[in-house]
Coordinates of C-alpha atoms and ligand atoms in Angstrom, one line a residue:
M216 CA 7.1 60.8 2.0
I217 CA 8.5 58.4 4.6
A218 CA 12.3 57.9 4.8
A219 CA 12.7 54.2 3.8
D220 CA 15.1 53.6 6.6
Q221 CA 13.2 55.0 9.5
P222 CA 10.7 53.3 11.8
V223 CA 7.1 54.4 11.5
D224 CA 4.8 54.1 14.6
G225 CA 7.4 51.8 16.1
V226 CA 7.5 49.5 13.1
P227 CA 11.0 49.2 11.7
P228 CA 11.8 49.6 8.0
S229 CA 11.5 46.7 5.5
L230 CA 14.6 44.8 4.7
S231 CA 15.9 46.1 1.4
A232 CA 18.7 45.8 -1.1
R233 CA 19.1 49.5 -0.6
V234 CA 21.4 48.5 2.4
I235 CA 24.7 47.7 0.6
G236 CA 26.2 44.4 1.8
S237 CA 23.0 43.2 3.5
F238 CA 21.6 39.7 2.8
A239 CA 18.8 41.4 0.8
F240 CA 21.5 43.2 -1.3
L241 CA 23.5 40.0 -1.9
T242 CA 20.3 38.2 -2.9
V243 CA 19.1 40.8 -5.4
K244 CA 22.6 41.4 -6.7
D245 CA 23.7 37.8 -7.0
R246 CA 21.2 35.0 -6.2
L247 CA 18.2 36.3 -8.1
P248 CA 20.2 36.8 -11.4
T249 CA 21.6 33.3 -10.9
I250 CA 18.1 31.8 -10.5
L251 CA 16.8 33.8 -13.5
T252 CA 19.7 32.6 -15.7
K253 CA 18.9 29.0 -14.7
V254 CA 15.3 29.6 -15.7
I255 CA 16.4 30.9 -19.1
D256 CA 18.7 27.9 -19.6
T257 CA 15.9 25.5 -18.6
I258 CA 13.5 27.1 -21.2
H259 CA 16.2 27.0 -23.9
R260 CA 17.0 23.3 -23.1
N261 CA 13.3 22.4 -23.6
K262 CA 13.2 24.1 -27.1
N263 CA 12.9 20.7 -28.9
K264 CA 10.2 19.6 -26.6
F265 CA 8.2 22.8 -27.4
L266 CA 8.9 22.2 -31.2
E267 CA 7.5 18.6 -30.9
E268 CA 4.5 19.6 -28.9
Y269 CA 3.6 22.9 -30.6
G270 CA 5.5 23.1 -33.8
E271 CA 6.8 26.6 -34.9
N272 CA 4.5 28.3 -32.4
G273 CA 6.5 26.5 -29.7
I274 CA 9.8 27.8 -31.1
D275 CA 8.4 31.3 -31.3
A276 CA 7.1 31.1 -27.7
E277 CA 10.5 29.8 -26.4
K278 CA 12.2 32.7 -28.2
Q279 CA 9.8 35.4 -26.9
T280 CA 9.8 34.1 -23.4
I281 CA 13.6 34.0 -23.2
S282 CA 13.6 37.6 -24.6
L283 CA 11.2 38.8 -21.9
L284 CA 13.2 37.1 -19.2
S285 CA 16.5 38.4 -20.5
K286 CA 15.0 41.9 -20.5
M287 CA 13.9 41.5 -16.9
R288 CA 17.4 40.2 -15.9
N289 CA 18.9 43.4 -17.4
E290 CA 16.4 45.6 -15.5
L291 CA 17.3 43.7 -12.3
Q292 CA 21.0 44.0 -12.8
T293 CA 20.9 47.7 -13.7
D294 CA 18.4 48.7 -11.0
K295 CA 15.7 49.8 -13.4
P296 CA 12.2 50.9 -12.3
I297 CA 9.7 48.1 -11.5
L298 CA 7.3 47.7 -14.4
L299 CA 3.5 47.3 -14.2
L300 CA 2.3 43.8 -15.1
T301 CA 0.4 43.5 -18.4
D302 CA -0.9 39.9 -18.5
N303 CA -4.4 40.6 -17.2
L304 CA -4.5 37.7 -14.8
Q305 CA -6.8 37.6 -11.8
D306 CA -4.2 39.2 -9.6
T307 CA -2.6 41.6 -12.1
E308 CA -4.4 44.7 -10.7
S309 CA -3.6 43.7 -7.1
W310 CA 0.1 43.5 -8.1
N311 CA -0.1 46.9 -9.9
E312 CA -1.9 48.5 -7.0
Y313 CA 0.9 47.2 -4.7
M314 CA 3.5 48.8 -6.9
R315 CA 1.6 52.1 -6.8
R316 CA 1.5 51.7 -3.0
Q317 CA 5.3 51.3 -2.9
Q318 CA 5.7 54.4 -5.1
R319 CA 3.5 56.5 -2.8
L320 CA 5.7 55.4 0.2
L321 CA 8.8 56.5 -1.7
G322 CA 7.4 59.8 -2.9
D323 CA 8.2 61.3 -6.3
Q324 CA 11.9 61.7 -5.7
E325 CA 12.8 58.1 -6.5
S326 CA 11.3 55.4 -8.7
V327 CA 10.4 52.0 -7.2
S328 CA 13.3 50.0 -8.5
W329 CA 14.8 46.6 -7.9
F330 CA 17.3 47.8 -5.3
K331 CA 15.2 50.7 -4.0
C332 CA 12.1 48.9 -2.5
P333 CA 11.4 46.2 0.0
W334 CA 13.3 43.0 -0.6
L335 CA 10.1 41.0 0.0
Y336 CA 8.3 42.8 -2.8
V337 CA 11.0 42.6 -5.4
E338 CA 11.8 39.0 -4.8
C339 CA 8.1 38.0 -5.1
Y340 CA 7.8 40.3 -8.1
M341 CA 10.6 38.4 -10.0
Y342 CA 8.7 35.1 -9.7
R343 CA 5.4 36.8 -10.8
R344 CA 7.3 38.3 -13.8
I345 CA 8.5 34.8 -14.8
Q346 CA 4.8 33.8 -14.7
E347 CA 3.9 36.8 -16.9
A348 CA 6.5 35.9 -19.5
L349 CA 5.0 32.4 -19.8
I350 CA 1.4 33.6 -19.7
L351 CA 2.2 36.0 -22.6
N352 CA 3.4 33.0 -24.7
P353 CA 0.4 30.7 -24.6
P354 CA 1.7 27.5 -26.1
I355 CA 4.1 27.2 -23.2
S356 CA 2.2 29.0 -20.4
S357 CA 1.7 25.9 -18.3
F358 CA 5.4 25.0 -18.4
D359 CA 6.8 24.7 -14.9
V360 CA 10.4 26.0 -15.2
F361 CA 11.2 24.5 -11.8
K362 CA 9.7 21.0 -12.3
E363 CA 13.0 19.3 -13.1
V364 CA 14.7 20.5 -9.9
K365 CA 11.7 19.8 -7.7
T366 CA 11.4 16.2 -9.0
Q367 CA 15.1 15.6 -8.7
S368 CA 15.0 16.8 -5.1
F369 CA 12.3 14.2 -4.4
F370 CA 14.2 11.4 -6.0
D371 CA 17.4 12.4 -4.2
S372 CA 15.6 12.1 -0.9
Q373 CA 13.9 8.8 -1.5
K374 CA 15.9 6.9 1.2
A375 CA 15.0 9.4 3.9
A376 CA 11.3 9.4 2.7
M377 CA 11.2 5.6 3.0
T378 CA 12.6 5.8 6.5
L379 CA 9.8 8.2 7.5
C380 CA 7.1 6.0 6.0
T381 CA 8.5 3.0 7.9
Y382 CA 8.7 5.0 11.1
L383 CA 5.0 5.9 10.7
A384 CA 4.0 2.3 10.1
D385 CA 5.8 1.3 13.3
I386 CA 3.9 4.0 15.3
Y387 CA 0.6 2.7 13.8
K388 CA 1.3 -0.9 15.0
N389 CA 0.6 0.2 18.6
M390 CA -1.5 3.3 18.1
E391 CA -4.4 2.2 20.3
K392 CA -2.1 1.5 23.2
L393 CA -0.4 4.9 23.2
S394 CA -1.0 7.2 26.1
K395 CA -1.6 10.9 25.5
D396 CA 2.0 11.6 26.6
Q397 CA 3.4 9.0 24.2
L398 CA 1.2 10.5 21.4
G399 CA 2.7 13.9 22.3
E400 CA 6.2 12.6 22.1
Y401 CA 5.6 11.2 18.6
F402 CA 3.9 14.5 17.6
N403 CA 7.0 16.4 18.8
K404 CA 9.3 14.2 16.7
L405 CA 7.2 14.5 13.5
L406 CA 6.8 18.3 14.1
Q407 CA 10.6 18.6 14.2
V408 CA 11.0 16.3 11.1
S409 CA 8.7 18.7 9.3
L410 CA 10.7 21.7 10.7
W411 CA 14.0 20.4 9.4
G412 CA 12.5 19.3 6.1
N413 CA 12.6 23.0 5.4
K414 CA 16.3 22.9 5.0
C415 CA 15.7 21.3 1.6
D416 CA 15.0 24.6 -0.2
L417 CA 16.2 25.3 -3.7
S418 CA 15.8 29.1 -3.6
I419 CA 18.5 29.6 -0.9
S420 CA 20.7 27.2 -2.8
A421 CA 19.8 29.0 -6.1
G422 CA 18.8 25.7 -7.5
Q423 CA 21.8 23.7 -6.4
E424 CA 21.1 20.2 -5.2
N425 CA 19.8 20.4 -1.6
S426 CA 18.1 17.1 -0.7
Q427 CA 17.9 15.0 2.6
K428 CA 20.7 12.5 2.7
T429 CA 20.7 11.4 6.4
S430 CA 18.0 9.7 8.5
P431 CA 15.5 12.4 9.5
I432 CA 14.7 10.7 12.8
D433 CA 18.2 9.8 14.0
S434 CA 19.5 13.4 13.4
L435 CA 16.8 15.0 15.6
N436 CA 18.7 14.9 18.9
S437 CA 21.8 16.5 17.4
L438 CA 19.7 19.2 15.8
Q439 CA 17.8 20.1 19.0
A440 CA 20.6 22.6 20.1
F441 CA 20.0 24.6 16.9
V442 CA 16.3 25.2 17.7
L443 CA 16.5 28.8 19.0
V444 CA 12.8 29.1 20.1
D445 CA 11.0 25.9 20.9
D446 CA 7.3 26.4 21.6
S447 CA 6.4 22.8 20.7
N448 CA 4.7 22.3 24.1
R449 CA 2.3 25.2 23.4
V450 CA 1.6 23.8 19.9
W451 CA 0.8 20.4 21.5
S452 CA -1.7 21.9 24.0
A453 CA -3.4 24.0 21.2
L454 CA -3.7 20.7 19.2
S455 CA -4.6 18.2 22.0
S456 CA -7.0 20.5 23.8
P457 CA -8.3 23.0 21.2
Q458 CA -9.9 26.1 22.7
R459 CA -13.6 25.7 22.1
Q460 CA -16.0 28.7 22.3
A461 CA -18.5 28.2 25.1
G462 CA -21.4 26.2 23.6
S463 CA -19.4 25.4 20.5
V464 CA -20.8 22.5 18.5
K465 CA -17.5 21.8 16.7
P466 CA -17.0 18.0 16.2
A467 CA -14.2 16.1 18.0
G468 CA -10.7 16.4 16.6
A469 CA -9.0 19.6 15.5
R470 CA -8.9 21.3 12.1
V471 CA -5.2 21.9 11.3
D472 CA -4.1 24.1 8.4
I473 CA -0.6 23.6 7.0
V474 CA 0.7 26.5 4.8
L475 CA 3.1 24.5 2.8
D476 CA 6.5 25.6 1.5
N477 CA 8.8 23.4 -0.6
A478 CA 8.1 20.4 -2.7
G479 CA 10.4 17.3 -2.6
F480 CA 11.5 16.0 0.8
E481 CA 9.9 18.9 2.8
L482 CA 6.4 18.1 1.3
V483 CA 6.9 14.4 2.3
T484 CA 7.6 15.4 5.9
D485 CA 4.4 17.6 5.9
L486 CA 2.3 14.7 4.5
I487 CA 3.7 12.3 7.1
L488 CA 2.8 14.8 9.8
A489 CA -0.7 15.4 8.3
D490 CA -1.1 11.6 8.2
F491 CA -0.2 11.2 11.8
L492 CA -2.5 14.0 12.9
V493 CA -5.5 12.3 11.2
S494 CA -4.6 8.6 12.0
S495 CA -4.0 9.5 15.7
G496 CA -7.5 11.2 15.9
L497 CA -5.8 14.5 16.9
A498 CA -7.2 16.1 13.7
R499 CA -10.5 15.5 12.0
Q500 CA -9.4 17.5 8.9
V501 CA -6.2 18.9 7.5
H502 CA -6.2 21.9 5.0
L503 CA -3.0 22.2 3.0
H504 CA -2.2 25.5 1.2
G505 CA 0.1 25.6 -1.8
K506 CA 1.0 28.1 -4.5
C507 CA -1.1 28.7 -7.7
F508 CA 2.0 29.0 -9.9
P509 CA 5.7 28.0 -9.7
W510 CA 7.2 30.1 -6.9
F511 CA 10.6 30.6 -5.2
V512 CA 12.0 27.6 -7.2
S513 CA 10.9 24.8 -4.9
D514 CA 7.5 25.8 -3.5
V515 CA 4.6 23.3 -3.8
T516 CA 2.0 23.7 -6.6
A517 CA -1.1 21.6 -7.1
N518 CA 0.8 19.5 -9.7
D519 CA 3.6 18.9 -7.2
F520 CA 1.1 17.9 -4.5
Q521 CA -0.7 15.3 -6.8
W522 CA 2.6 14.1 -8.3
T523 CA 4.2 13.5 -4.9
I524 CA 1.2 11.4 -3.8
R525 CA 1.2 9.4 -7.0
Q526 CA 5.0 8.8 -6.7
A527 CA 4.5 7.5 -3.1
M528 CA 1.7 5.2 -4.2
A529 CA 4.0 3.8 -7.0
A530 CA 7.1 3.4 -4.8
N531 CA 8.7 0.0 -4.8
H532 CA 8.6 0.2 -1.0
R533 CA 5.9 -1.5 1.1
W534 CA 5.4 1.3 3.6
M535 CA 5.8 4.2 1.2
S536 CA 3.3 2.8 -1.2
K537 CA 0.9 2.1 1.7
S538 CA 1.3 5.8 2.9
G539 CA 0.7 7.0 -0.7
A540 CA -2.5 5.0 -0.9
Q541 CA -3.7 6.4 2.4
W542 CA -2.9 10.0 1.3
Q543 CA -4.8 9.5 -1.9
K544 CA -7.8 8.2 0.2
Y545 CA -7.6 11.2 2.6
V546 CA -7.8 13.6 -0.4
K547 CA -10.7 11.6 -2.0
E548 CA -12.7 11.6 1.3
G549 CA -12.1 15.3 1.9
V550 CA -10.2 14.6 5.1
W551 CA -7.3 16.4 3.5
C552 CA -8.3 19.5 1.5
Y553 CA -5.8 21.2 -0.8
H554 CA -6.1 24.9 -1.6
D555 CA -4.0 27.5 -3.6
H556 CA -5.3 31.0 -2.9
P557 CA -3.6 33.7 -5.0
F558 CA -2.7 35.6 -1.8
W559 CA 0.2 33.2 -1.1
T560 CA 1.8 34.2 -4.4
Q561 CA 1.5 38.0 -3.8
P562 CA 4.1 40.2 -2.0
H563 CA 1.9 41.2 1.0
E564 CA 2.9 41.0 4.6
F565 CA 0.5 38.7 6.5
C566 CA -0.8 41.6 8.6
D567 CA -2.4 42.8 5.4
M568 CA -4.3 39.6 4.8
A569 CA -7.5 40.5 6.7
A570 CA -7.8 43.6 4.4
D571 CA -6.5 42.3 1.1
A572 CA -7.8 38.7 1.3
P573 CA -10.6 38.6 3.8
D574 CA -11.9 35.3 2.4
L575 CA -8.6 33.6 3.1
Y576 CA -8.3 35.2 6.6
A577 CA -11.9 33.9 7.4
A578 CA -10.9 30.4 6.2
L579 CA -7.9 30.3 8.5
Q580 CA -10.1 31.5 11.4
E581 CA -11.9 28.1 11.1
A582 CA -8.6 26.3 12.1
D583 CA -7.7 25.2 15.6
L584 CA -4.0 25.5 14.6
V585 CA -2.2 26.9 11.5
L586 CA 1.3 25.7 10.8
F587 CA 3.4 28.1 8.6
K588 CA 6.3 26.3 6.9
G589 CA 9.5 27.9 6.0
D590 CA 11.4 31.1 5.8
L591 CA 9.4 33.1 3.3
N592 CA 6.3 32.6 5.3
Y593 CA 8.2 33.8 8.4
R594 CA 9.3 36.9 6.6
K595 CA 5.7 37.6 5.7
L596 CA 4.5 36.8 9.2
T597 CA 6.9 39.4 10.6
G598 CA 6.6 41.8 7.6
D599 CA 10.3 41.2 6.6
R600 CA 11.1 44.2 8.9
D601 CA 14.4 45.0 10.6
W602 CA 13.1 44.1 14.1
D603 CA 15.3 43.9 17.2
H604 CA 15.7 40.2 18.0
T605 CA 14.0 40.5 21.4
V606 CA 10.8 42.0 20.1
D607 CA 7.9 39.6 20.9
F608 CA 6.6 37.4 18.0
S609 CA 3.1 38.7 18.8
T610 CA 4.3 42.3 18.3
A611 CA 5.9 41.5 15.0
L612 CA 2.6 39.8 13.8
R613 CA 0.9 43.3 14.0
G614 CA -2.6 41.9 14.5
F615 CA -2.3 38.9 12.2
E616 CA -3.9 36.2 14.4
P617 CA -6.6 34.3 12.5
A618 CA -6.1 31.3 14.8
P619 CA -3.4 29.7 17.1
L620 CA -0.4 29.6 14.8
C621 CA 3.1 28.3 14.7
S622 CA 6.0 29.0 12.4
L623 CA 8.2 26.0 11.6
R624 CA 11.2 27.8 10.0
T625 CA 14.9 27.2 9.3
L626 CA 16.6 30.6 9.3
K627 CA 17.5 31.8 5.7
A628 CA 16.9 35.5 5.9
D629 CA 18.1 38.1 8.4
V630 CA 14.9 38.7 10.3
Q631 CA 14.3 37.0 13.7
V632 CA 12.2 38.0 16.7
G633 CA 11.3 36.5 20.0
L634 CA 14.8 35.8 21.2
Q635 CA 16.1 36.2 24.8
P636 CA 18.2 39.2 25.6
G637 CA 21.7 38.5 24.4
Q638 CA 20.8 35.4 22.5
G639 CA 21.3 37.1 19.1
Q640 CA 24.6 38.7 20.1
K641 CA 25.9 35.3 21.3
L642 CA 24.9 33.5 18.1
A643 CA 26.6 36.3 16.0
T644 CA 29.9 35.7 17.8
Q645 CA 29.6 31.9 17.2
D646 CA 28.5 32.3 13.5
P647 CA 28.2 35.6 11.7
N648 CA 25.8 33.9 9.2
W649 CA 23.5 32.4 11.9
M650 CA 20.4 34.0 10.4
T651 CA 20.9 32.9 6.8
S652 CA 22.8 29.6 6.8
G653 CA 19.7 27.4 7.4
K654 CA 21.5 25.7 10.3
H655 CA 19.2 27.3 13.0
A656 CA 15.5 27.0 13.3
V657 CA 12.5 28.1 15.3
I658 CA 9.2 26.5 16.4
Q659 CA 7.5 29.8 17.2
F660 CA 3.9 29.9 18.5
H661 CA 1.3 32.6 19.0
S662 CA -2.3 32.3 20.1
P663 CA -4.9 35.1 19.8
K664 CA -5.9 36.6 23.2
A665 CA -8.7 34.5 24.7
E666 CA -11.9 36.4 24.2
Ligands
LIG958 O1 10.5 29.8 2.2 P1 11.8 29.0 2.1 O2 11.7 28.0 1.0 O3 12.1 28.3 3.4 O4 13.0 29.9 1.8 C1 12.8 30.9 0.9 C2 14.2 31.5 0.6 O5 15.1 30.5 0.2 O6 14.1 32.5 -0.4 C3 14.6 33.7 0.1 C4 16.1 33.9 -0.4 O7 16.1 34.0 -1.7 C5 14.6 33.6 1.6 O8 13.3 34.0 2.1 C6 14.8 32.2 1.8 O9 16.1 32.0 1.9
LIG959 MN1 10.2 27.9 -0.4

């Protein structure tokens, strides 16, 4: 048995709610029950909708689902053992094997429970149990409990979204005359817009309104000081001169993969970036990776992706509707490809991907650049471990390097690597919550060693 709070082979322990007063502890104790209560309320508020659509079966399903979720909330609040999943989905066995793996690590002295296991695992597990509760009640299995808050976040950020579409149209007016450096400057701006779009995350706000109210372009200069690691130049060189194997027959233009995070405004910033990458000729193809069921309140599902493009097309705004039509065309032509591999809605650290999802790892190896959006992806890239802040990003990745990759992340969890000596201490004196407030960000790059 390995003591849960000791490093193993130089790898520090997983962040856990076992540490009283930690951000993980406060999340499991307070934020997750709040989110769960809002899910229960949302299902209850849609009772009449279920009655109209499914008759008495809808009422029974609503009642049963709420009962399962209330039972889970009690397990969570009283630190009960984590239960095996029973819904026989494609990933059920993988989840149950992961639970057994956690139990083996703990040994037989303690049960794997909500407060006594890695925070990453238990937070992901809660969203998978919400999915189980719905799956076990067929008439309402496809109900997205977070749809209302995701669509509201989109509508609340309309003005900022329209500003971005207008900005993009202005760039396109002179696209042919732009020098490589000018192209690089625009890329940097849109990369930062996508980075700060990550502040609009409804999990950290536990579902409270969290939309973009100010101009996303005008605020970039004032936000620059809050970027703690800025590898944007390395990202630009990976994109503008992709490493080609000797004798490679790859066509011109990069393949860029974007591992998406939140729907709403953040997704608009990602689609704007993806549009620029293709329209500028920098990318020949963009692969976008979403979640296969509702996840961490605001994460993108296939429905959200399609809905957002349709909303843009239908916008009463010349440049937004033009952008929407262009995005629809990219999808139809296969220039943009949307995927939702089950691995993204599992609890695994990304260093496990090659072993646990070799097909996905191989797909990412086809990319010239992979952009990982958001905080949860950063936690998985670094294994959600209690690293010293000055540990190299490449060390924390522990061999996860399918392609040149970059994390675009606003800090909302207390894991951060790749800082300069003293940088973390200085930040802590300025703001004790610097790692979890969402005010700071990183553009953190890693490229596999050249072969
Ligand atoms: O991945 P995102 O959307 O940027 O953030 C996910 C998040 O809100 O959820 C967890 C806290 O509940 C943290 O990982 C982070 O704060
Ligand atoms: Mn998210």
